[in-house]
CSV table of C-alpha atoms and ligand atoms in Angstrom, one decimal:
chain,number,residue,atom,x,y,z
A,671,MET,CA,-227.4,140.4,1.7
A,672,LEU,CA,-228.5,139.2,-1.6
A,673,LYS,CA,-230.0,135.7,-1.4
A,674,LEU,CA,-231.5,134.6,-4.7
A,675,VAL,CA,-234.6,132.4,-4.7
A,676,SER,CA,-234.8,132.1,-8.5
A,677,VAL,CA,-233.3,133.2,-11.8
A,678,GLU,CA,-235.3,133.3,-15.0
A,679,LEU,CA,-233.9,133.4,-18.5
A,680,ARG,CA,-236.2,134.4,-21.3
A,681,GLU,CA,-235.4,134.7,-25.0
A,682,ILE,CA,-237.5,137.2,-26.9
A,683,ARG,CA,-237.5,138.0,-30.6
A,684,LEU,CA,-237.9,141.6,-31.7
A,685,PRO,CA,-238.0,142.7,-35.3
A,686,LEU,CA,-236.2,145.9,-36.0
A,687,ILE,CA,-238.2,148.6,-37.7
A,688,HIS,CA,-235.3,149.0,-40.2
A,689,TYR,CA,-232.4,146.6,-40.7
A,690,PHE,CA,-229.1,147.7,-39.1
A,691,GLU,CA,-226.0,147.2,-41.3
A,692,THR,CA,-222.4,147.4,-40.2
A,693,SER,CA,-219.1,146.5,-41.8
A,694,PHE,CA,-219.7,143.0,-40.4
A,695,GLY,CA,-223.3,142.4,-41.5
A,696,ARG,CA,-226.9,143.1,-41.3
A,697,THR,CA,-229.3,142.6,-38.4
A,698,THR,CA,-233.1,142.4,-39.1
A,699,GLU,CA,-234.4,140.8,-35.9
A,700,ARG,CA,-232.9,140.8,-32.5
A,701,ARG,CA,-232.8,137.6,-30.3
A,702,ILE,CA,-232.5,139.0,-26.8
A,703,ILE,CA,-232.1,137.2,-23.5
A,704,LEU,CA,-233.8,138.9,-20.6
A,705,VAL,CA,-232.8,138.0,-17.1
A,706,ARG,CA,-235.1,138.3,-14.0
A,707,LEU,CA,-233.5,137.7,-10.6
A,708,GLU,CA,-235.7,137.2,-7.6
A,709,SER,CA,-234.6,137.4,-4.0
A,710,ASP,CA,-236.9,136.9,-1.0
A,711,ASP,CA,-237.4,140.7,-0.9
A,712,GLY,CA,-237.1,142.0,-4.5
A,713,VAL,CA,-236.6,141.5,-8.2
A,714,GLY,CA,-234.0,142.8,-10.7
A,715,LEU,CA,-233.9,142.8,-14.5
A,716,GLY,CA,-231.1,142.6,-16.9
A,717,GLU,CA,-230.6,142.2,-20.7
A,718,CYS,CA,-227.9,140.4,-22.5
A,719,THR,CA,-226.3,142.4,-25.3
A,720,ALA,CA,-224.8,139.5,-27.2
A,721,GLY,CA,-225.6,139.5,-30.9
A,722,GLU,CA,-227.2,136.8,-33.0
A,723,ASP,CA,-223.9,136.0,-34.7
A,724,PRO,CA,-220.3,136.1,-33.4
A,725,PHE,CA,-219.3,139.0,-35.7
A,726,TYR,CA,-219.1,141.9,-33.3
A,727,SER,CA,-217.7,139.8,-30.5
A,728,SER,CA,-217.3,136.0,-30.0
A,729,GLU,CA,-220.4,135.8,-27.8
A,730,THR,CA,-223.9,135.1,-29.3
A,731,THR,CA,-227.4,134.8,-27.9
A,732,ASP,CA,-226.9,131.0,-27.7
A,733,THR,CA,-223.4,131.0,-26.2
A,734,ALA,CA,-224.6,133.5,-23.6
A,735,TRP,CA,-227.7,131.3,-22.7
A,736,HIS,CA,-225.3,128.3,-22.4
A,737,VAL,CA,-222.7,130.0,-20.2
A,738,MET,CA,-225.4,131.6,-18.0
A,739,SER,CA,-227.4,128.4,-17.5
A,740,ASP,CA,-224.5,126.0,-17.1
A,741,PHE,CA,-221.9,128.1,-15.3
A,742,LEU,CA,-222.8,131.5,-14.1
A,743,ILE,CA,-226.3,130.9,-12.6
A,744,PRO,CA,-225.1,127.8,-10.6
A,745,LEU,CA,-222.3,130.1,-9.2
A,746,LEU,CA,-224.9,132.7,-8.1
A,747,LEU,CA,-227.3,130.3,-6.6
A,748,ASP,CA,-224.6,128.5,-4.8
A,749,ARG,CA,-224.0,131.1,-2.2
A,750,ALA,CA,-225.4,134.1,-0.2
A,751,LEU,CA,-223.9,137.2,-1.7
A,752,GLU,CA,-223.1,140.3,0.3
A,753,SER,CA,-224.0,142.7,-2.5
A,754,ALA,CA,-224.3,143.2,-6.2
A,755,ALA,CA,-220.7,144.6,-6.2
A,756,GLN,CA,-219.5,141.1,-5.4
A,757,VAL,CA,-221.1,139.4,-8.4
A,758,SER,CA,-218.3,140.2,-10.8
A,759,ASP,CA,-215.8,138.6,-8.4
A,760,VAL,CA,-217.9,135.5,-8.1
A,761,PHE,CA,-217.8,135.2,-11.9
A,762,GLY,CA,-214.0,135.6,-11.8
A,763,PRO,CA,-213.1,131.9,-12.5
A,764,ILE,CA,-215.1,132.0,-15.8
A,765,ARG,CA,-213.0,133.5,-18.6
A,766,GLY,CA,-214.4,136.0,-21.0
A,767,ASN,CA,-218.1,135.7,-21.7
A,768,ARG,CA,-218.6,139.3,-20.4
A,769,MET,CA,-222.0,139.8,-22.0
A,770,ALA,CA,-223.4,136.7,-20.4
A,771,LYS,CA,-221.9,137.9,-17.0
A,772,ALA,CA,-223.2,141.5,-17.4
A,773,ALA,CA,-226.8,140.3,-18.0
A,774,LEU,CA,-226.8,138.8,-14.6
A,775,GLU,CA,-224.5,141.3,-12.9
A,776,THR,CA,-226.6,144.4,-14.0
A,777,ALA,CA,-229.8,142.6,-12.8
A,778,ALA,CA,-228.3,142.2,-9.4
A,779,TRP,CA,-227.5,145.9,-9.2
A,780,GLU,CA,-231.1,146.7,-10.3
A,781,LEU,CA,-232.5,144.3,-7.7
A,782,GLU,CA,-230.5,146.1,-5.0
A,783,ALA,CA,-231.6,149.6,-6.0
A,784,ARG,CA,-235.2,148.7,-6.4
A,785,ARG,CA,-235.3,147.0,-3.1
A,786,ALA,CA,-233.8,150.1,-1.5
A,787,GLY,CA,-236.3,152.2,-3.3
A,788,ILE,CA,-233.7,154.3,-5.0
A,789,PRO,CA,-233.0,154.9,-8.7
A,790,LEU,CA,-230.3,152.5,-10.1
A,791,TRP,CA,-228.3,155.5,-11.4
A,792,ARG,CA,-227.9,156.9,-7.9
A,793,HIS,CA,-227.0,153.4,-6.5
A,794,ILE,CA,-224.1,153.1,-8.9
A,795,GLY,CA,-222.9,156.6,-8.0
A,796,GLY,CA,-224.3,158.5,-11.1
A,797,GLU,CA,-224.3,162.3,-11.0
A,798,ARG,CA,-226.4,163.7,-13.7
A,799,ALA,CA,-230.2,164.0,-14.1
A,800,GLU,CA,-230.2,164.2,-17.9
A,801,ILE,CA,-228.0,162.4,-20.4
A,802,ALA,CA,-226.9,163.6,-23.9
A,803,CYS,CA,-228.0,161.4,-26.8
A,804,GLY,CA,-226.5,160.7,-30.2
A,805,VAL,CA,-227.6,158.2,-33.0
A,806,SER,CA,-225.8,155.5,-34.8
A,807,ILE,CA,-226.9,155.2,-38.4
A,808,GLY,CA,-226.2,152.0,-40.3
A,809,ILE,CA,-224.8,151.6,-43.8
A,810,GLN,CA,-227.4,152.7,-46.4
A,811,GLU,CA,-228.2,151.8,-49.9
A,812,SER,CA,-227.3,155.2,-51.2
A,813,THR,CA,-225.9,158.5,-50.1
A,814,GLU,CA,-229.3,160.1,-50.6
A,815,LYS,CA,-231.0,157.7,-48.3
A,816,LEU,CA,-228.3,158.3,-45.7
A,817,LEU,CA,-228.8,162.1,-46.0
A,818,GLU,CA,-232.5,161.7,-45.5
A,819,LYS,CA,-231.8,159.7,-42.3
A,820,VAL,CA,-229.3,162.4,-41.0
A,821,ARG,CA,-231.8,165.1,-41.7
A,822,LYS,CA,-234.5,163.3,-39.7
A,823,GLU,CA,-232.2,162.7,-36.7
A,824,VAL,CA,-230.8,166.2,-36.7
A,825,GLY,CA,-234.4,167.5,-36.9
A,826,ASP,CA,-235.3,165.4,-34.0
A,827,GLY,CA,-232.6,167.1,-31.9
A,828,TYR,CA,-229.9,164.5,-31.5
A,829,GLN,CA,-226.6,166.0,-30.4
A,830,ARG,CA,-224.3,164.0,-32.6
A,831,VAL,CA,-224.5,161.6,-35.6
A,832,LYS,CA,-222.4,158.5,-36.0
A,833,ILE,CA,-222.4,156.7,-39.3
A,834,LYS,CA,-221.1,153.2,-39.9
A,835,ILE,CA,-218.4,153.0,-42.5
A,836,LYS,CA,-216.6,150.2,-44.4
A,837,PRO,CA,-214.2,150.1,-47.3
A,838,GLY,CA,-215.9,151.9,-50.2
A,839,TRP,CA,-218.4,153.6,-47.9
A,840,GLU,CA,-216.5,156.3,-46.2
A,841,ILE,CA,-215.3,159.4,-48.1
A,842,GLU,CA,-218.5,159.9,-50.2
A,843,PRO,CA,-221.1,159.6,-47.4
A,844,LEU,CA,-219.0,161.7,-45.0
A,845,ALA,CA,-218.4,164.4,-47.6
A,846,ALA,CA,-222.1,164.5,-48.3
A,847,ILE,CA,-223.0,164.9,-44.7
A,848,ARG,CA,-220.4,167.6,-44.1
A,849,GLY,CA,-221.5,169.5,-47.2
A,850,GLU,CA,-225.0,169.8,-45.7
A,851,PHE,CA,-224.1,170.0,-42.0
A,852,PRO,CA,-220.8,171.9,-41.6
A,853,ASP,CA,-221.1,172.2,-37.9
A,854,LEU,CA,-222.7,168.8,-37.0
A,855,LYS,CA,-221.0,166.7,-34.3
A,856,LEU,CA,-220.2,163.9,-36.6
A,857,MET,CA,-218.2,160.6,-36.2
A,858,ALA,CA,-217.7,157.3,-38.0
A,859,ASP,CA,-217.5,153.7,-36.7
A,860,ALA,CA,-215.6,151.1,-38.9
A,861,ASN,CA,-216.0,148.0,-36.6
A,862,SER,CA,-212.5,146.9,-37.5
A,863,ALA,CA,-212.9,147.0,-41.3
A,864,PHE,CA,-209.6,148.6,-42.1
A,865,THR,CA,-205.8,148.1,-41.7
A,866,LEU,CA,-202.7,150.2,-41.5
A,867,GLU,CA,-202.6,150.1,-45.3
A,868,ASP,CA,-205.5,152.5,-45.2
A,869,ILE,CA,-203.5,155.3,-43.5
A,870,PRO,CA,-203.7,157.5,-46.6
A,871,LEU,CA,-207.6,157.1,-46.5
A,872,PHE,CA,-207.7,158.0,-42.8
A,873,ARG,CA,-205.5,161.1,-43.6
A,874,ARG,CA,-208.1,162.2,-46.1
A,875,LEU,CA,-210.9,161.7,-43.5
A,876,ASP,CA,-209.1,164.3,-41.3
A,877,ARG,CA,-210.5,167.1,-43.4
A,878,PHE,CA,-214.1,166.2,-42.2
A,879,ARG,CA,-213.3,167.3,-38.7
A,880,LEU,CA,-214.8,164.1,-37.2
A,881,MET,CA,-215.3,164.0,-33.4
A,882,MET,CA,-213.6,160.6,-33.6
A,883,ILE,CA,-213.2,157.5,-35.6
A,884,GLU,CA,-214.3,154.4,-33.8
A,885,GLN,CA,-212.5,151.1,-33.9
A,886,PRO,CA,-210.9,151.5,-37.4
A,887,LEU,CA,-208.5,148.5,-37.0
A,888,ALA,CA,-208.5,144.9,-35.7
A,889,HIS,CA,-210.9,144.0,-32.9
A,890,ASP,CA,-208.1,142.7,-30.8
A,891,ASP,CA,-205.5,145.3,-31.5
A,892,ILE,CA,-204.0,148.2,-29.5
A,893,VAL,CA,-200.6,148.4,-31.2
A,894,ASP,CA,-201.6,149.3,-34.7
A,895,HIS,CA,-204.2,151.8,-33.4
A,896,ALA,CA,-201.3,153.6,-31.6
A,897,ILE,CA,-199.4,153.8,-34.9
A,898,LEU,CA,-202.5,155.1,-36.7
A,899,GLN,CA,-203.3,157.7,-34.0
A,900,ARG,CA,-199.8,159.2,-34.5
A,901,GLU,CA,-200.5,159.6,-38.2
A,902,ILE,CA,-203.9,161.3,-38.1
A,903,GLU,CA,-205.5,164.3,-36.4
A,904,THR,CA,-208.9,162.7,-35.9
A,905,PRO,CA,-209.1,161.2,-32.4
A,906,VAL,CA,-209.2,157.3,-32.4
A,907,CYS,CA,-212.0,155.8,-30.2
A,908,LEU,CA,-211.8,152.2,-29.2
A,909,ASP,CA,-214.8,149.9,-28.8
A,910,GLU,CA,-214.1,146.2,-29.5
A,911,SER,CA,-210.5,146.3,-28.2
A,912,ILE,CA,-211.5,147.3,-24.7
A,913,HIS,CA,-212.8,144.6,-22.3
A,914,HIS,CA,-212.1,146.2,-18.9
A,915,ALA,CA,-210.6,149.1,-17.2
A,916,GLU,CA,-207.1,147.6,-17.4
A,917,ASP,CA,-207.4,147.5,-21.2
A,918,ALA,CA,-208.4,151.2,-21.0
A,919,ARG,CA,-205.3,152.0,-19.1
A,920,LYS,CA,-203.0,150.1,-21.4
A,921,ALA,CA,-204.5,151.6,-24.6
A,922,PHE,CA,-204.4,155.1,-23.1
A,923,GLU,CA,-200.7,154.7,-22.0
A,924,MET,CA,-199.8,153.4,-25.5
A,925,GLY,CA,-201.5,156.2,-27.2
A,926,SER,CA,-203.9,153.9,-29.0
A,927,CYS,CA,-206.9,156.0,-28.4
A,928,ARG,CA,-208.1,159.4,-27.2
A,929,ILE,CA,-211.7,158.3,-26.4
A,930,ILE,CA,-213.4,155.1,-25.3
A,931,ASN,CA,-216.8,153.7,-26.1
A,932,VAL,CA,-218.0,151.9,-22.9
A,933,LYS,CA,-220.6,149.1,-23.3
A,934,LEU,CA,-222.0,147.5,-20.1
A,935,GLY,CA,-222.1,144.1,-21.8
A,936,ARG,CA,-218.6,144.3,-23.3
A,937,VAL,CA,-217.0,145.2,-20.0
A,938,GLY,CA,-219.0,142.6,-18.0
A,939,GLY,CA,-221.3,144.9,-16.0
A,940,TYR,CA,-221.3,147.8,-13.6
A,941,ALA,CA,-218.4,146.8,-11.4
A,942,ASP,CA,-216.0,147.4,-14.3
A,943,ALA,CA,-218.0,150.3,-15.8
A,944,ILE,CA,-217.5,152.0,-12.4
A,945,ARG,CA,-213.8,151.2,-12.4
A,946,MET,CA,-213.5,152.4,-16.0
A,947,ASN,CA,-215.3,155.6,-15.1
A,948,ARG,CA,-212.9,156.2,-12.2
A,949,TYR,CA,-209.8,155.5,-14.2
A,950,CYS,CA,-210.8,157.6,-17.2
A,951,LEU,CA,-211.7,160.5,-15.1
A,952,SER,CA,-208.3,160.5,-13.4
A,953,ALA,CA,-206.5,160.0,-16.8
A,954,GLY,CA,-208.6,162.8,-18.5
A,955,LEU,CA,-209.8,160.3,-21.1
A,956,PRO,CA,-213.3,161.1,-22.3
A,957,ILE,CA,-215.8,158.1,-22.4
A,958,TRP,CA,-219.3,157.6,-23.7
A,959,CYS,CA,-222.0,154.9,-23.6
A,960,GLY,CA,-222.2,152.7,-26.6
A,961,GLY,CA,-225.3,150.8,-27.7
A,962,MET,CA,-226.1,147.2,-28.9
A,963,LEU,CA,-229.6,147.7,-30.4
A,964,GLU,CA,-231.0,147.0,-26.9
A,965,SER,CA,-234.6,146.7,-26.0
A,966,GLY,CA,-235.9,148.9,-23.2
A,967,VAL,CA,-234.4,146.9,-20.3
A,968,GLY,CA,-230.9,147.2,-21.7
A,969,ARG,CA,-231.5,150.7,-22.9
A,970,ALA,CA,-232.6,151.7,-19.3
A,971,HIS,CA,-229.3,150.2,-18.0
A,972,ASN,CA,-227.4,152.3,-20.5
A,973,ILE,CA,-229.2,155.4,-19.3
A,974,ALA,CA,-228.1,154.6,-15.7
A,975,MET,CA,-224.5,154.0,-16.7
A,976,SER,CA,-224.4,157.3,-18.7
A,977,THR,CA,-225.0,159.3,-15.5
A,978,LEU,CA,-221.5,158.5,-14.2
A,979,ALA,CA,-219.3,161.6,-14.3
A,980,GLY,CA,-216.8,160.4,-16.8
A,981,PHE,CA,-219.4,159.9,-19.5
A,982,VAL,CA,-218.9,163.3,-20.9
A,983,LEU,CA,-219.8,162.7,-24.6
A,984,PRO,CA,-223.2,162.0,-26.1
A,985,GLY,CA,-223.8,158.2,-26.2
A,986,ASP,CA,-225.5,155.8,-28.6
A,987,VAL,CA,-228.5,155.9,-26.4
A,988,SER,CA,-231.5,156.9,-28.4
A,989,ALA,CA,-235.3,156.5,-28.5
A,990,SER,CA,-237.0,153.1,-28.5
A,991,ALA,CA,-239.0,154.2,-31.5
A,992,ARG,CA,-235.9,154.3,-33.7
A,993,TYR,CA,-235.6,150.5,-33.3
A,994,TYR,CA,-238.9,148.8,-32.3
A,995,LEU,CA,-242.5,149.3,-33.0
A,996,GLU,CA,-243.3,148.1,-29.4
A,997,ASP,CA,-240.6,148.1,-26.8
A,998,THR,CA,-240.2,145.9,-23.7
A,999,VAL,CA,-240.8,148.9,-21.4
A,1000,ARG,CA,-243.5,151.4,-21.1
A,1001,PRO,CA,-243.5,154.2,-21.6
A,1002,PRO,CA,-240.9,153.6,-24.3
A,1003,VAL,CA,-237.6,155.5,-23.9
A,1004,ARG,CA,-238.2,159.0,-25.3
A,1005,VAL,CA,-235.7,161.7,-26.2
A,1006,THR,CA,-236.4,165.4,-25.8
A,1007,SER,CA,-236.1,167.9,-28.7
A,1008,ARG,CA,-232.8,169.0,-27.1
A,1009,GLY,CA,-231.4,165.5,-27.7
A,1010,THR,CA,-231.5,164.4,-24.1
A,1011,ILE,CA,-233.1,161.7,-21.9
A,1012,PRO,CA,-234.2,162.9,-18.5
A,1013,VAL,CA,-233.1,160.2,-16.1
A,1014,PRO,CA,-236.0,158.4,-14.4
A,1015,THR,CA,-236.7,159.1,-10.7
A,1016,GLY,CA,-238.4,155.9,-9.8
A,1017,PRO,CA,-236.7,153.0,-8.0
A,1018,GLY,CA,-234.3,150.7,-9.9
A,1019,LEU,CA,-234.3,151.1,-13.7
A,1020,GLY,CA,-237.3,153.5,-13.4
A,1021,TYR,CA,-239.1,152.0,-16.4
A,1022,GLU,CA,-241.9,149.6,-16.0
A,1023,ILE,CA,-241.7,146.5,-18.2
A,1024,ASP,CA,-244.6,145.5,-20.4
A,1025,PRO,CA,-245.3,141.9,-19.4
A,1026,GLU,CA,-247.9,141.4,-22.2
A,1027,ARG,CA,-245.5,142.6,-24.9
A,1028,ILE,CA,-242.7,140.4,-23.5
A,1029,ALA,CA,-245.0,137.4,-23.4
A,1030,ARG,CA,-245.9,137.8,-27.0
A,1031,ALA,CA,-242.2,138.0,-28.0
A,1032,THR,CA,-241.0,135.1,-25.9
A,1033,VAL,CA,-239.7,131.9,-27.6
A,1034,ARG,CA,-238.3,130.1,-24.6
A,1035,THR,CA,-237.9,130.5,-20.8
A,1036,GLN,CA,-236.0,128.6,-18.2
A,1037,LEU,CA,-236.3,128.9,-14.4
A,1038,PHE,CA,-233.5,128.2,-12.0
A,1039,SER,CA,-233.7,127.8,-8.3
A,1040,PRO,CA,-231.3,126.7,-5.5
A,1041,GLU,CA,-233.3,123.5,-4.9
A,1042,ARG,CA,-233.4,122.6,-8.6
A,1043,GLU,CA,-229.6,123.2,-8.8
A,1044,LYS,CA,-229.1,120.7,-5.9
A,1045,HIS,CA,-231.3,118.1,-7.5
A,1046,ALA,CA,-229.9,118.6,-11.0
B,592,LIG,O1,-220.1,149.1,-32.9
B,592,LIG,O2,-221.2,150.4,-31.7
B,592,LIG,C1,-221.1,149.4,-32.4
B,592,LIG,C2,-224.7,147.9,-32.8
B,592,LIG,C3,-224.4,146.6,-32.8
B,592,LIG,C4,-223.1,146.2,-32.6
B,592,LIG,C5,-222.0,147.1,-32.5
B,592,LIG,C6,-222.3,148.5,-32.6
B,592,LIG,C7,-223.6,148.9,-32.8
B,592,LIG,C8,-224.0,150.3,-32.9
B,592,LIG,C9,-225.5,150.6,-32.7
B,592,LIG,O3,-223.3,151.2,-33.3
B,592,LIG,C10,-225.7,151.5,-31.5
B,592,LIG,C11,-227.1,151.5,-31.1
B,592,LIG,O4,-227.9,152.3,-31.7
B,592,LIG,O5,-227.6,150.7,-30.3
B,593,LIG,MG1,-218.6,150.5,-32.3
């Protein structure tokens, strides 16, 4: 049983060491909601991956706070749950808002694992003791700056490099990287910045032998992606278009993609990530773990998800030090010189949070309890 005695929401602000730029904009500071669930016999932590602005998805830090506090948390406190696996069904009546749901759902799974004294990755059915890591490099001011970054990441051992592209920032940066690193596992993420009119451009990209091109077309499309995939050799990978395992099935059956980037927040948590894993394994569709500039709590959840058998390609799961001077967990997430993260062996997430660091970054907290809900 999972009987919650309290839910705490906390917003923290974490400045990024370097701004992160995509085709939809630049992020310099993260506004992250951390979730702490408490039952009479344990605690569980989650992180909301919604961004500051509704550019990647329609959710933001503020919409997630609203939906959690006014709708999702009352649903959770209202009943005794049998298990974390049930949480996503309890949230069923609420449409969309998957990042808000995932923040709470993933915390429930962590609570269960920690209470049982087992690592979270084992609890969700994960199968590998070490995960493969890649990096996502934002749009840079110049090709030379980009090359410096790529050299650093390759030198640090990362197994593949993804660069963000947008119209006018595609051929030249990719040609420069390929020129210097002919065998590098390289890919590009457009975050929906192109249309079918760009087919000639995508054909030119084929010569760079990219592992994949991520979300080249509209965020809500799987039809044009199928048309594009028929016209190019580079495998299309979908990110924004896939919200759950059923979307994955439809996209795969339509030929809209050959690879999927799975993000815990975007799919609403572990229940669907596990379904996605099962479906993609049976379909022979490779998947990998995407990133949302998470702090250590969300990063540790990404590490756990990456241990599921279907996650066969290096993920956007990299070291804390690439993002934050001081992370929310200690020790911070570190990557080996082989570009891997050994999966932690302790109970739950397996990383300790740094309460002092979190306290210093906190701008608001709110505590919810069953009694308070009744009297509200
Ligand atoms: O499209 O994968 C994306 C970051 C924010 C929003 C969307 C995306 C990204 C990344 C960064 O690519 C991945 C990471 O390093 O966390
Ligand atoms: Mg992406």
